[in-house]
Amino acid sequence: MSTELTHDAEAHRYALRVDGKLVSAADYTVNGDRVSFTHTFTDPMQRGHGYAGQVVEFAVEDVAATGRKVVPMCWYVAKWFDEHPEKAGLLAD
């Protein structure tokens, strides 16, 4: 089984593919120095494997590398930050 995390800046999407098939994604919008995560999706048949957490972690780290802050508009991204308080410094004020 091969996994691939990608960022498609034109589509405003971070994605996780397993064996080439899209299993989870996090969509976002950019507003200046803030990146708002608006929707997270995992294929219903693939839920329970931690895929959404992997794609959100990848996305948050990528956003942090740009110096931008995260606005968790999606409930899942907000929950992820609740579960990772060490990343609270990446949240927008």
CSV table of N, CA and C in Angstrom, one decimal:
chain,number,residue,atom,x,y,z
A,1,MET,N,0.8,-1.2,0.0
A,1,MET,CA,0.0,0.0,0.0
A,1,MET,C,0.9,1.2,0.0
A,2,SER,N,0.6,2.1,-0.9
A,2,SER,CA,1.4,3.4,-1.0
A,2,SER,C,0.5,4.5,-0.7
A,3,THR,N,1.0,5.5,0.1
A,3,THR,CA,0.2,6.7,0.4
A,3,THR,C,1.0,7.9,-0.1
A,4,GLU,N,0.2,8.9,-0.6
A,4,GLU,CA,0.8,10.1,-1.1
A,4,GLU,C,0.0,11.3,-0.6
A,5,LEU,N,0.7,12.3,0.0
A,5,LEU,CA,0.1,13.5,0.4
A,5,LEU,C,0.5,14.6,-0.6
A,6,THR,N,-0.4,15.4,-1.0
A,6,THR,CA,-0.2,16.4,-2.0
A,6,THR,C,-0.9,17.7,-1.7
A,7,HIS,N,-0.4,18.8,-2.3
A,7,HIS,CA,-1.0,20.1,-2.2
A,7,HIS,C,-1.2,20.6,-3.6
A,8,ASP,N,-2.5,20.8,-3.9
A,8,ASP,CA,-2.9,21.4,-5.2
A,8,ASP,C,-3.3,22.8,-4.9
A,9,ALA,N,-2.3,23.8,-5.1
A,9,ALA,CA,-2.6,25.2,-4.8
A,9,ALA,C,-3.7,25.8,-5.7
A,10,GLU,N,-3.8,25.4,-6.9
A,10,GLU,CA,-4.8,25.9,-7.8
A,10,GLU,C,-6.2,25.5,-7.4
A,11,ALA,N,-6.3,24.3,-6.9
A,11,ALA,CA,-7.6,23.8,-6.4
A,11,ALA,C,-7.9,24.1,-5.0
A,12,HIS,N,-6.9,24.7,-4.3
A,12,HIS,CA,-7.0,25.0,-2.8
A,12,HIS,C,-7.3,23.7,-2.1
A,13,ARG,N,-6.5,22.7,-2.3
A,13,ARG,CA,-6.8,21.4,-1.7
A,13,ARG,C,-5.5,20.7,-1.3
A,14,TYR,N,-5.6,20.1,-0.1
A,14,TYR,CA,-4.6,19.1,0.3
A,14,TYR,C,-5.2,17.8,0.2
A,15,ALA,N,-4.5,16.8,-0.3
A,15,ALA,CA,-5.1,15.5,-0.5
A,15,ALA,C,-4.2,14.3,0.0
A,16,LEU,N,-4.9,13.2,0.3
A,16,LEU,CA,-4.2,12.0,0.6
A,16,LEU,C,-4.7,10.9,-0.3
A,17,ARG,N,-3.8,10.3,-1.0
A,17,ARG,CA,-4.2,9.2,-1.9
A,17,ARG,C,-3.5,7.9,-1.4
A,18,VAL,N,-4.3,6.8,-1.4
A,18,VAL,CA,-3.8,5.5,-1.1
A,18,VAL,C,-3.9,4.7,-2.4
A,19,ASP,N,-2.7,4.1,-2.8
A,19,ASP,CA,-2.7,3.4,-4.0
A,19,ASP,C,-3.3,4.2,-5.2
A,20,GLY,N,-3.1,5.5,-5.2
A,20,GLY,CA,-3.5,6.3,-6.3
A,20,GLY,C,-5.0,6.8,-6.2
A,21,LYS,N,-5.7,6.3,-5.2
A,21,LYS,CA,-7.1,6.7,-5.0
A,21,LYS,C,-7.3,7.7,-3.9
A,22,LEU,N,-8.0,8.8,-4.2
A,22,LEU,CA,-8.2,9.9,-3.3
A,22,LEU,C,-9.1,9.3,-2.1
A,23,VAL,N,-8.5,9.4,-0.9
A,23,VAL,CA,-9.3,8.9,0.3
A,23,VAL,C,-9.6,10.0,1.3
A,24,SER,N,-8.9,11.1,1.3
A,24,SER,CA,-9.2,12.2,2.2
A,24,SER,C,-8.6,13.5,1.6
A,25,ALA,N,-9.3,14.6,1.9
A,25,ALA,CA,-8.9,15.9,1.4
A,25,ALA,C,-9.3,17.0,2.4
A,26,ALA,N,-8.6,18.1,2.4
A,26,ALA,CA,-8.9,19.3,3.2
A,26,ALA,C,-8.9,20.5,2.2
A,27,ASP,N,-10.0,21.2,2.1
A,27,ASP,CA,-10.1,22.3,1.2
A,27,ASP,C,-10.0,23.6,2.0
A,28,TYR,N,-9.5,24.7,1.4
A,28,TYR,CA,-9.2,25.9,2.1
A,28,TYR,C,-9.4,27.1,1.2
A,29,THR,N,-9.4,28.3,1.8
A,29,THR,CA,-9.3,29.6,1.1
A,29,THR,C,-8.2,30.4,1.7
A,30,VAL,N,-7.7,31.3,1.0
A,30,VAL,CA,-6.6,32.1,1.5
A,30,VAL,C,-7.1,33.6,1.6
A,31,ASN,N,-6.9,34.2,2.7
A,31,ASN,CA,-7.2,35.6,2.9
A,31,ASN,C,-6.0,36.3,3.5
A,32,GLY,N,-5.1,36.8,2.7
A,32,GLY,CA,-3.9,37.5,3.2
A,32,GLY,C,-3.0,36.5,3.8
A,33,ASP,N,-2.7,36.7,5.1
A,33,ASP,CA,-1.8,35.8,5.8
A,33,ASP,C,-2.6,34.7,6.6
A,34,ARG,N,-3.8,34.5,6.2
A,34,ARG,CA,-4.6,33.5,6.9
A,34,ARG,C,-5.1,32.4,5.9
A,35,VAL,N,-5.1,31.2,6.3
A,35,VAL,CA,-5.6,30.1,5.5
A,35,VAL,C,-6.8,29.5,6.3
A,36,SER,N,-8.0,29.6,5.7
A,36,SER,CA,-9.2,29.1,6.3
A,36,SER,C,-9.5,27.7,5.8
A,37,PHE,N,-9.5,26.7,6.6
A,37,PHE,CA,-9.9,25.4,6.2
A,37,PHE,C,-11.4,25.3,6.3
A,38,THR,N,-12.0,25.1,5.2
A,38,THR,CA,-13.5,25.1,5.0
A,38,THR,C,-14.2,23.8,5.0
A,39,HIS,N,-13.4,22.7,4.7
A,39,HIS,CA,-14.1,21.4,4.5
A,39,HIS,C,-13.0,20.3,4.6
A,40,THR,N,-13.3,19.3,5.3
A,40,THR,CA,-12.5,18.1,5.3
A,40,THR,C,-13.3,16.9,4.9
A,41,PHE,N,-12.8,16.0,4.1
A,41,PHE,CA,-13.6,14.9,3.6
A,41,PHE,C,-12.8,13.6,3.6
A,42,THR,N,-13.4,12.5,4.0
A,42,THR,CA,-12.8,11.2,3.9
A,42,THR,C,-13.8,10.3,3.3
A,43,ASP,N,-13.4,9.5,2.3
A,43,ASP,CA,-14.3,8.5,1.7
A,43,ASP,C,-14.9,7.7,2.8
A,44,PRO,N,-16.3,7.6,2.8
A,44,PRO,CA,-16.9,6.9,3.9
A,44,PRO,C,-16.4,5.4,4.1
A,45,MET,N,-16.0,4.8,3.0
A,45,MET,CA,-15.5,3.4,3.1
A,45,MET,C,-14.1,3.4,3.7
A,46,GLN,N,-13.4,4.5,3.8
A,46,GLN,CA,-12.0,4.6,4.3
A,46,GLN,C,-11.9,5.2,5.7
A,47,ARG,N,-13.1,5.6,6.3
A,47,ARG,CA,-13.0,6.2,7.6
A,47,ARG,C,-12.5,5.3,8.7
A,48,GLY,N,-12.0,5.9,9.7
A,48,GLY,CA,-11.5,5.1,10.8
A,48,GLY,C,-10.0,4.7,10.7
A,49,HIS,N,-9.3,5.1,9.7
A,49,HIS,CA,-7.9,4.8,9.5
A,49,HIS,C,-7.0,5.9,9.8
A,50,GLY,N,-7.6,7.1,10.2
A,50,GLY,CA,-6.7,8.2,10.6
A,50,GLY,C,-6.3,9.1,9.4
A,51,TYR,N,-6.9,8.8,8.2
A,51,TYR,CA,-6.5,9.6,7.0
A,51,TYR,C,-6.8,11.1,7.1
A,52,ALA,N,-7.9,11.5,7.7
A,52,ALA,CA,-8.2,12.9,7.8
A,52,ALA,C,-7.2,13.6,8.7
A,53,GLY,N,-6.8,12.9,9.8
A,53,GLY,CA,-5.8,13.5,10.6
A,53,GLY,C,-4.4,13.6,9.9
A,54,GLN,N,-4.1,12.7,9.1
A,54,GLN,CA,-2.8,12.8,8.3
A,54,GLN,C,-2.8,13.9,7.4
A,55,VAL,N,-3.9,14.1,6.6
A,55,VAL,CA,-4.0,15.2,5.7
A,55,VAL,C,-4.0,16.6,6.4
A,56,VAL,N,-4.7,16.7,7.5
A,56,VAL,CA,-4.8,17.9,8.2
A,56,VAL,C,-3.4,18.2,8.8
A,57,GLU,N,-2.7,17.3,9.4
A,57,GLU,CA,-1.4,17.5,9.9
A,57,GLU,C,-0.4,18.0,8.8
A,58,PHE,N,-0.5,17.4,7.6
A,58,PHE,CA,0.3,17.8,6.5
A,58,PHE,C,0.0,19.2,6.1
A,59,ALA,N,-1.3,19.5,6.0
A,59,ALA,CA,-1.7,20.8,5.6
A,59,ALA,C,-1.3,21.9,6.6
A,60,VAL,N,-1.5,21.6,7.9
A,60,VAL,CA,-1.1,22.6,8.9
A,60,VAL,C,0.4,22.9,8.9
A,61,GLU,N,1.2,21.8,8.7
A,61,GLU,CA,2.7,22.0,8.6
A,61,GLU,C,3.1,22.8,7.4
A,62,ASP,N,2.4,22.5,6.3
A,62,ASP,CA,2.7,23.3,5.1
A,62,ASP,C,2.3,24.7,5.2
A,63,VAL,N,1.2,25.0,5.8
A,63,VAL,CA,0.8,26.4,6.0
A,63,VAL,C,1.8,27.1,7.0
A,64,ALA,N,2.2,26.4,8.0
A,64,ALA,CA,3.1,27.0,9.0
A,64,ALA,C,4.4,27.3,8.3
A,65,ALA,N,4.9,26.5,7.3
A,65,ALA,CA,6.1,26.8,6.6
A,65,ALA,C,6.0,28.1,5.8
A,66,THR,N,4.8,28.5,5.4
A,66,THR,CA,4.7,29.7,4.6
A,66,THR,C,4.6,31.0,5.5
A,67,GLY,N,4.5,30.8,6.9
A,67,GLY,CA,4.4,31.9,7.8
A,67,GLY,C,3.0,32.3,8.0
A,68,ARG,N,2.0,31.7,7.4
A,68,ARG,CA,0.6,32.0,7.5
A,68,ARG,C,0.0,31.4,8.8
A,69,LYS,N,-1.1,31.8,9.2
A,69,LYS,CA,-1.9,31.3,10.3
A,69,LYS,C,-3.1,30.6,9.8
A,70,VAL,N,-3.6,29.6,10.6
A,70,VAL,CA,-4.7,28.8,10.3
A,70,VAL,C,-6.0,29.3,10.9
A,71,VAL,N,-7.1,29.3,10.2
A,71,VAL,CA,-8.4,29.6,10.7
A,71,VAL,C,-9.2,28.3,10.5
A,72,PRO,N,-9.6,27.6,11.6
A,72,PRO,CA,-10.3,26.3,11.4
A,72,PRO,C,-11.8,26.5,11.3
A,73,MET,N,-12.3,26.7,10.1
A,73,MET,CA,-13.7,26.9,9.9
A,73,MET,C,-14.4,25.5,9.9
A,74,CYS,N,-13.7,24.5,9.5
A,74,CYS,CA,-14.3,23.2,9.5
A,74,CYS,C,-14.2,22.5,10.9
A,75,TRP,N,-15.3,21.8,11.3
A,75,TRP,CA,-15.3,21.2,12.6
A,75,TRP,C,-14.1,20.3,12.8
A,76,TYR,N,-13.8,19.5,11.8
A,76,TYR,CA,-12.7,18.5,12.0
A,76,TYR,C,-11.4,19.2,12.2
A,77,VAL,N,-11.1,20.2,11.5
A,77,VAL,CA,-9.8,20.9,11.7
A,77,VAL,C,-9.8,21.6,13.1
A,78,ALA,N,-10.9,22.1,13.6
A,78,ALA,CA,-11.0,22.6,14.9
A,78,ALA,C,-10.7,21.5,16.0
A,79,LYS,N,-11.3,20.4,15.7
A,79,LYS,CA,-11.1,19.2,16.6
A,79,LYS,C,-9.7,18.8,16.6
A,80,TRP,N,-9.0,18.8,15.4
A,80,TRP,CA,-7.6,18.4,15.3
A,80,TRP,C,-6.8,19.3,16.2
A,81,PHE,N,-7.0,20.7,16.1
A,81,PHE,CA,-6.3,21.6,17.0
A,81,PHE,C,-6.5,21.4,18.5
A,82,ASP,N,-7.8,21.0,18.8
A,82,ASP,CA,-8.1,20.7,20.2
A,82,ASP,C,-7.2,19.5,20.7
A,83,GLU,N,-7.0,18.6,19.8
A,83,GLU,CA,-6.3,17.4,20.1
A,83,GLU,C,-4.7,17.6,20.0
A,84,HIS,N,-4.3,18.7,19.5
A,84,HIS,CA,-2.9,19.0,19.3
A,84,HIS,C,-2.6,20.4,19.9
A,85,PRO,N,-2.8,20.6,21.2
A,85,PRO,CA,-2.6,21.9,21.7
A,85,PRO,C,-1.2,22.5,21.5
A,86,GLU,N,-0.2,21.7,21.2
A,86,GLU,CA,1.2,22.1,21.0
A,86,GLU,C,1.2,22.9,19.6
A,87,LYS,N,0.2,22.8,18.8
A,87,LYS,CA,0.1,23.6,17.5
A,87,LYS,C,-0.7,24.8,17.6
A,88,ALA,N,-1.2,25.2,18.8
A,88,ALA,CA,-2.0,26.4,19.0
A,88,ALA,C,-1.4,27.6,18.5
A,89,GLY,N,-0.1,27.7,18.5
A,89,GLY,CA,0.6,28.9,18.0
A,89,GLY,C,0.4,29.2,16.5
A,90,LEU,N,-0.1,28.2,15.8
A,90,LEU,CA,-0.4,28.3,14.4
A,90,LEU,C,-1.7,28.8,14.0
A,91,LEU,N,-2.6,29.0,15.1
A,91,LEU,CA,-3.9,29.5,14.9
A,91,LEU,C,-3.9,31.0,14.8
A,92,ALA,N,-4.8,31.5,13.9
A,92,ALA,CA,-4.9,33.0,13.7
A,92,ALA,C,-5.6,33.6,14.9
A,93,ASP,N,-5.3,34.8,15.3
A,93,ASP,CA,-5.9,35.5,16.4
A,93,ASP,C,-7.3,35.8,16.2
